[in-house]
């Protein structure tokens, strides 16, 4: 991911350029491609194999932005709402099939992509607003995925 792509608001950072009023009908192909089309195409390609396995799991990577809109979230918020809808639709469509569908929907995650995009005061404000008392870490998300994978049908 290039610095230029990040500056366009790839990870959902709130900025004026990510405002729907600025993006307009063109949207943001990068976010839509990764979050929406990537989710759809990957699930569609994997489903026949997961069904044939007799015990499949689809884990979709959502976001709290897929539950609660925020200003200047632009197409990231829209794409993450779509991921939540895809998860719900897949659950209904796969009812009776040997495939579980789950969506992991973290809030802000402290990754290298976040460096320089939010200052320590901003991190503290986020930390105070969540039950965990800190930003999520990549290991937290990985552990949530592992926990899902270990569950029995």
PDB file of C-alpha atoms in Angstrom:
ATOM      1  CA  UNK A   1       0.000   0.000   0.000  1.00  0.00           C
ATOM      2  CA  UNK A   2       1.548   3.262  -1.046  1.00  0.00           C
ATOM      3  CA  UNK A   3       1.697   6.405   1.055  1.00  0.00           C
ATOM      4  CA  UNK A   4      -0.487   8.048  -1.562  1.00  0.00           C
ATOM      5  CA  UNK A   5      -3.133   5.321  -1.180  1.00  0.00           C
ATOM      6  CA  UNK A   6      -3.020   5.722   2.595  1.00  0.00           C
ATOM      7  CA  UNK A   7      -3.386   9.486   2.270  1.00  0.00           C
ATOM      8  CA  UNK A   8      -6.545   8.881   0.264  1.00  0.00           C
ATOM      9  CA  UNK A   9      -7.989   7.354   3.408  1.00  0.00           C
ATOM     10  CA  UNK A  10      -7.538   3.627   2.728  1.00  0.00           C
ATOM     11  CA  UNK A  11      -8.024   2.475   6.307  1.00  0.00           C
ATOM     12  CA  UNK A  12     -11.066   4.608   6.927  1.00  0.00           C
ATOM     13  CA  UNK A  13      -9.273   7.581   8.395  1.00  0.00           C
ATOM     14  CA  UNK A  14     -11.526  10.576   8.606  1.00  0.00           C
ATOM     15  CA  UNK A  15     -10.375  13.303   6.279  1.00  0.00           C
ATOM     16  CA  UNK A  16     -12.011  15.809   3.988  1.00  0.00           C
ATOM     17  CA  UNK A  17     -10.957  13.926   0.837  1.00  0.00           C
ATOM     18  CA  UNK A  18     -12.868  10.888   2.071  1.00  0.00           C
ATOM     19  CA  UNK A  19     -16.093  12.851   2.463  1.00  0.00           C
ATOM     20  CA  UNK A  20     -18.952  11.551   0.339  1.00  0.00           C
ATOM     21  CA  UNK A  21     -19.549  15.117  -0.834  1.00  0.00           C
ATOM     22  CA  UNK A  22     -16.021  15.191  -2.232  1.00  0.00           C
ATOM     23  CA  UNK A  23     -15.997  11.617  -3.539  1.00  0.00           C
ATOM     24  CA  UNK A  24     -19.406  11.924  -5.163  1.00  0.00           C
ATOM     25  CA  UNK A  25     -20.738   9.157  -7.352  1.00  0.00           C
ATOM     26  CA  UNK A  26     -17.237   8.040  -8.312  1.00  0.00           C
ATOM     27  CA  UNK A  27     -16.631   6.719  -4.805  1.00  0.00           C
ATOM     28  CA  UNK A  28     -13.232   5.347  -3.908  1.00  0.00           C
ATOM     29  CA  UNK A  29     -12.246   2.383  -6.101  1.00  0.00           C
ATOM     30  CA  UNK A  30      -9.456   1.304  -3.736  1.00  0.00           C
ATOM     31  CA  UNK A  31     -11.714   0.893  -0.702  1.00  0.00           C
ATOM     32  CA  UNK A  32     -14.559  -0.532  -2.704  1.00  0.00           C
ATOM     33  CA  UNK A  33     -12.231  -2.953  -4.458  1.00  0.00           C
ATOM     34  CA  UNK A  34     -10.572  -4.274  -1.311  1.00  0.00           C
ATOM     35  CA  UNK A  35     -13.476  -4.182   1.124  1.00  0.00           C
ATOM     36  CA  UNK A  36     -16.448  -4.895  -1.105  1.00  0.00           C
ATOM     37  CA  UNK A  37     -15.390  -6.660  -4.281  1.00  0.00           C
ATOM     38  CA  UNK A  38     -12.529  -8.511  -2.596  1.00  0.00           C
ATOM     39  CA  UNK A  39     -14.948  -9.859   0.009  1.00  0.00           C
ATOM     40  CA  UNK A  40     -17.522 -10.901  -2.585  1.00  0.00           C
ATOM     41  CA  UNK A  41     -15.094 -12.540  -5.010  1.00  0.00           C
ATOM     42  CA  UNK A  42     -13.121 -14.357  -2.341  1.00  0.00           C
ATOM     43  CA  UNK A  43     -16.244 -15.735  -0.671  1.00  0.00           C
ATOM     44  CA  UNK A  44     -17.709 -16.818  -4.011  1.00  0.00           C
ATOM     45  CA  UNK A  45     -14.493 -18.618  -4.971  1.00  0.00           C
ATOM     46  CA  UNK A  46     -14.139 -20.344  -1.598  1.00  0.00           C
ATOM     47  CA  UNK A  47     -17.746 -21.398  -0.957  1.00  0.00           C
ATOM     48  CA  UNK A  48     -17.896 -24.478  -3.211  1.00  0.00           C
ATOM     49  CA  UNK A  49     -14.742 -25.834  -1.553  1.00  0.00           C
ATOM     50  CA  UNK A  50     -15.959 -25.001   1.944  1.00  0.00           C
ATOM     51  CA  UNK A  51     -19.300 -26.687   1.329  1.00  0.00           C
ATOM     52  CA  UNK A  52     -17.567 -29.760  -0.147  1.00  0.00           C
ATOM     53  CA  UNK A  53     -15.282 -29.978   2.891  1.00  0.00           C
ATOM     54  CA  UNK A  54     -18.287 -30.634   5.113  1.00  0.00           C
ATOM     55  CA  UNK A  55     -17.076 -28.153   7.732  1.00  0.00           C
ATOM     56  CA  UNK A  56     -16.294 -24.679   6.447  1.00  0.00           C
ATOM     57  CA  UNK A  57     -15.854 -21.283   8.036  1.00  0.00           C
ATOM     58  CA  UNK A  58     -16.038 -17.902   6.346  1.00  0.00           C
ATOM     59  CA  UNK A  59     -14.523 -15.082   8.401  1.00  0.00           C
ATOM     60  CA  UNK A  60     -15.209 -11.640   6.995  1.00  0.00           C
ATOM     61  CA  UNK A  61     -13.255  -8.619   8.175  1.00  0.00           C
ATOM     62  CA  UNK A  62     -15.721  -5.913   9.038  1.00  0.00           C
ATOM     63  CA  UNK A  63     -15.386  -2.830  11.183  1.00  0.00           C
ATOM     64  CA  UNK A  64     -17.345  -0.818  13.686  1.00  0.00           C
ATOM     65  CA  UNK A  65     -17.587   1.572  10.717  1.00  0.00           C
ATOM     66  CA  UNK A  66     -19.964  -1.037   9.288  1.00  0.00           C
ATOM     67  CA  UNK A  67     -22.282  -0.449  12.248  1.00  0.00           C
ATOM     68  CA  UNK A  68     -21.954   3.254  12.989  1.00  0.00           C
ATOM     69  CA  UNK A  69     -21.364   5.886  10.329  1.00  0.00           C
ATOM     70  CA  UNK A  70     -19.011   8.776  10.994  1.00  0.00           C
ATOM     71  CA  UNK A  71     -18.323  11.969   9.115  1.00  0.00           C
ATOM     72  CA  UNK A  72     -15.639  11.849   6.470  1.00  0.00           C
ATOM     73  CA  UNK A  73     -15.749   8.061   6.591  1.00  0.00           C
ATOM     74  CA  UNK A  74     -16.852   8.169   2.987  1.00  0.00           C
ATOM     75  CA  UNK A  75     -16.725   4.979   1.018  1.00  0.00           C
ATOM     76  CA  UNK A  76     -14.942   3.104   3.832  1.00  0.00           C
ATOM     77  CA  UNK A  77     -18.088   3.335   5.963  1.00  0.00           C
ATOM     78  CA  UNK A  78     -20.247   2.336   3.002  1.00  0.00           C
ATOM     79  CA  UNK A  79     -17.975  -0.585   2.091  1.00  0.00           C
ATOM     80  CA  UNK A  80     -17.862  -1.877   5.676  1.00  0.00           C
ATOM     81  CA  UNK A  81     -21.663  -1.667   5.909  1.00  0.00           C
ATOM     82  CA  UNK A  82     -21.667  -3.781   2.744  1.00  0.00           C
ATOM     83  CA  UNK A  83     -19.371  -6.348   4.400  1.00  0.00           C
ATOM     84  CA  UNK A  84     -21.879  -6.627   7.277  1.00  0.00           C
ATOM     85  CA  UNK A  85     -24.684  -7.106   4.757  1.00  0.00           C
ATOM     86  CA  UNK A  86     -22.686  -9.744   2.889  1.00  0.00           C
ATOM     87  CA  UNK A  87     -22.139 -11.637   6.145  1.00  0.00           C
ATOM     88  CA  UNK A  88     -25.848 -11.544   6.953  1.00  0.00           C
ATOM     89  CA  UNK A  89     -26.837 -12.585   3.445  1.00  0.00           C
ATOM     90  CA  UNK A  90     -24.354 -15.462   3.394  1.00  0.00           C
ATOM     91  CA  UNK A  91     -25.686 -16.721   6.730  1.00  0.00           C
ATOM     92  CA  UNK A  92     -29.194 -16.839   5.293  1.00  0.00           C
ATOM     93  CA  UNK A  93     -28.131 -18.357   1.970  1.00  0.00           C
ATOM     94  CA  UNK A  94     -25.966 -21.014   3.606  1.00  0.00           C
ATOM     95  CA  UNK A  95     -28.520 -22.068   6.206  1.00  0.00           C
ATOM     96  CA  UNK A  96     -28.477 -25.858   6.252  1.00  0.00           C
ATOM     97  CA  UNK A  97     -25.037 -26.039   4.632  1.00  0.00           C
ATOM     98  CA  UNK A  98     -21.951 -27.141   6.594  1.00  0.00           C
ATOM     99  CA  UNK A  99     -20.473 -23.635   6.533  1.00  0.00           C
ATOM    100  CA  UNK A 100     -20.482 -21.045   9.294  1.00  0.00           C
ATOM    101  CA  UNK A 101     -20.178 -17.341   8.523  1.00  0.00           C
ATOM    102  CA  UNK A 102     -18.840 -14.815  10.992  1.00  0.00           C
ATOM    103  CA  UNK A 103     -17.758 -11.217  10.796  1.00  0.00           C
ATOM    104  CA  UNK A 104     -15.036  -9.759  12.964  1.00  0.00           C
ATOM    105  CA  UNK A 105     -15.785  -6.037  13.328  1.00  0.00           C
ATOM    106  CA  UNK A 106     -13.081  -4.282  15.345  1.00  0.00           C
ATOM    107  CA  UNK A 107     -12.814  -0.616  16.073  1.00  0.00           C
ATOM    108  CA  UNK A 108      -9.553   1.224  15.586  1.00  0.00           C
ATOM    109  CA  UNK A 109      -6.588  -1.147  15.424  1.00  0.00           C
ATOM    110  CA  UNK A 110      -3.082   0.013  16.256  1.00  0.00           C
ATOM    111  CA  UNK A 111      -1.133  -0.974  13.148  1.00  0.00           C
ATOM    112  CA  UNK A 112       1.747   0.491  11.168  1.00  0.00           C
ATOM    113  CA  UNK A 113      -0.854   2.067   8.874  1.00  0.00           C
ATOM    114  CA  UNK A 114      -2.055   4.166  11.804  1.00  0.00           C
ATOM    115  CA  UNK A 115       1.362   5.686  12.562  1.00  0.00           C
ATOM    116  CA  UNK A 116       1.254   9.409  11.907  1.00  0.00           C
ATOM    117  CA  UNK A 117      -2.491   9.425  11.270  1.00  0.00           C
ATOM    118  CA  UNK A 118      -3.622   9.839  14.867  1.00  0.00           C
ATOM    119  CA  UNK A 119      -1.689  11.468  17.666  1.00  0.00           C
ATOM    120  CA  UNK A 120      -1.365  10.224  21.236  1.00  0.00           C
ATOM    121  CA  UNK A 121      -4.239  12.443  22.399  1.00  0.00           C
ATOM    122  CA  UNK A 122      -6.472  10.929  19.729  1.00  0.00           C
ATOM    123  CA  UNK A 123      -5.406   7.410  20.703  1.00  0.00           C
ATOM    124  CA  UNK A 124      -6.205   8.189  24.333  1.00  0.00           C
ATOM    125  CA  UNK A 125      -9.662   9.487  23.399  1.00  0.00           C
ATOM    126  CA  UNK A 126     -10.376   6.318  21.459  1.00  0.00           C
ATOM    127  CA  UNK A 127      -9.038   4.163  24.305  1.00  0.00           C
ATOM    128  CA  UNK A 128     -11.305   5.895  26.802  1.00  0.00           C
ATOM    129  CA  UNK A 129     -14.327   5.269  24.595  1.00  0.00           C
ATOM    130  CA  UNK A 130     -13.990   1.482  24.367  1.00  0.00           C
ATOM    131  CA  UNK A 131     -14.425  -1.199  27.056  1.00  0.00           C
ATOM    132  CA  UNK A 132     -10.970  -2.618  26.360  1.00  0.00           C
ATOM    133  CA  UNK A 133      -9.428   0.699  27.448  1.00  0.00           C
ATOM    134  CA  UNK A 134      -6.948   0.706  24.556  1.00  0.00           C
ATOM    135  CA  UNK A 135      -6.813   0.481  20.803  1.00  0.00           C
ATOM    136  CA  UNK A 136      -7.096  -3.043  19.490  1.00  0.00           C
ATOM    137  CA  UNK A 137      -3.913  -4.751  18.350  1.00  0.00           C
ATOM    138  CA  UNK A 138      -3.500  -7.043  15.347  1.00  0.00           C
ATOM    139  CA  UNK A 139      -3.060 -10.011  17.715  1.00  0.00           C
ATOM    140  CA  UNK A 140      -6.496  -9.266  19.203  1.00  0.00           C
ATOM    141  CA  UNK A 141      -8.075  -9.600  15.776  1.00  0.00           C
ATOM    142  CA  UNK A 142      -6.083 -12.735  14.963  1.00  0.00           C
ATOM    143  CA  UNK A 143      -7.144 -14.297  18.281  1.00  0.00           C
ATOM    144  CA  UNK A 144     -10.802 -13.551  17.534  1.00  0.00           C
ATOM    145  CA  UNK A 145     -10.419 -15.339  14.185  1.00  0.00           C
ATOM    146  CA  UNK A 146      -8.691 -18.302  15.835  1.00  0.00           C
ATOM    147  CA  UNK A 147     -11.411 -18.531  18.476  1.00  0.00           C
ATOM    148  CA  UNK A 148     -14.048 -18.685  15.731  1.00  0.00           C
ATOM    149  CA  UNK A 149     -12.098 -21.373  13.876  1.00  0.00           C
ATOM    150  CA  UNK A 150     -11.913 -23.561  16.991  1.00  0.00           C
ATOM    151  CA  UNK A 151     -15.664 -23.592  17.598  1.00  0.00           C
ATOM    152  CA  UNK A 152     -17.540 -26.765  16.811  1.00  0.00           C
ATOM    153  CA  UNK A 153     -20.617 -26.976  14.603  1.00  0.00           C
TER     154      UNK A 153
END
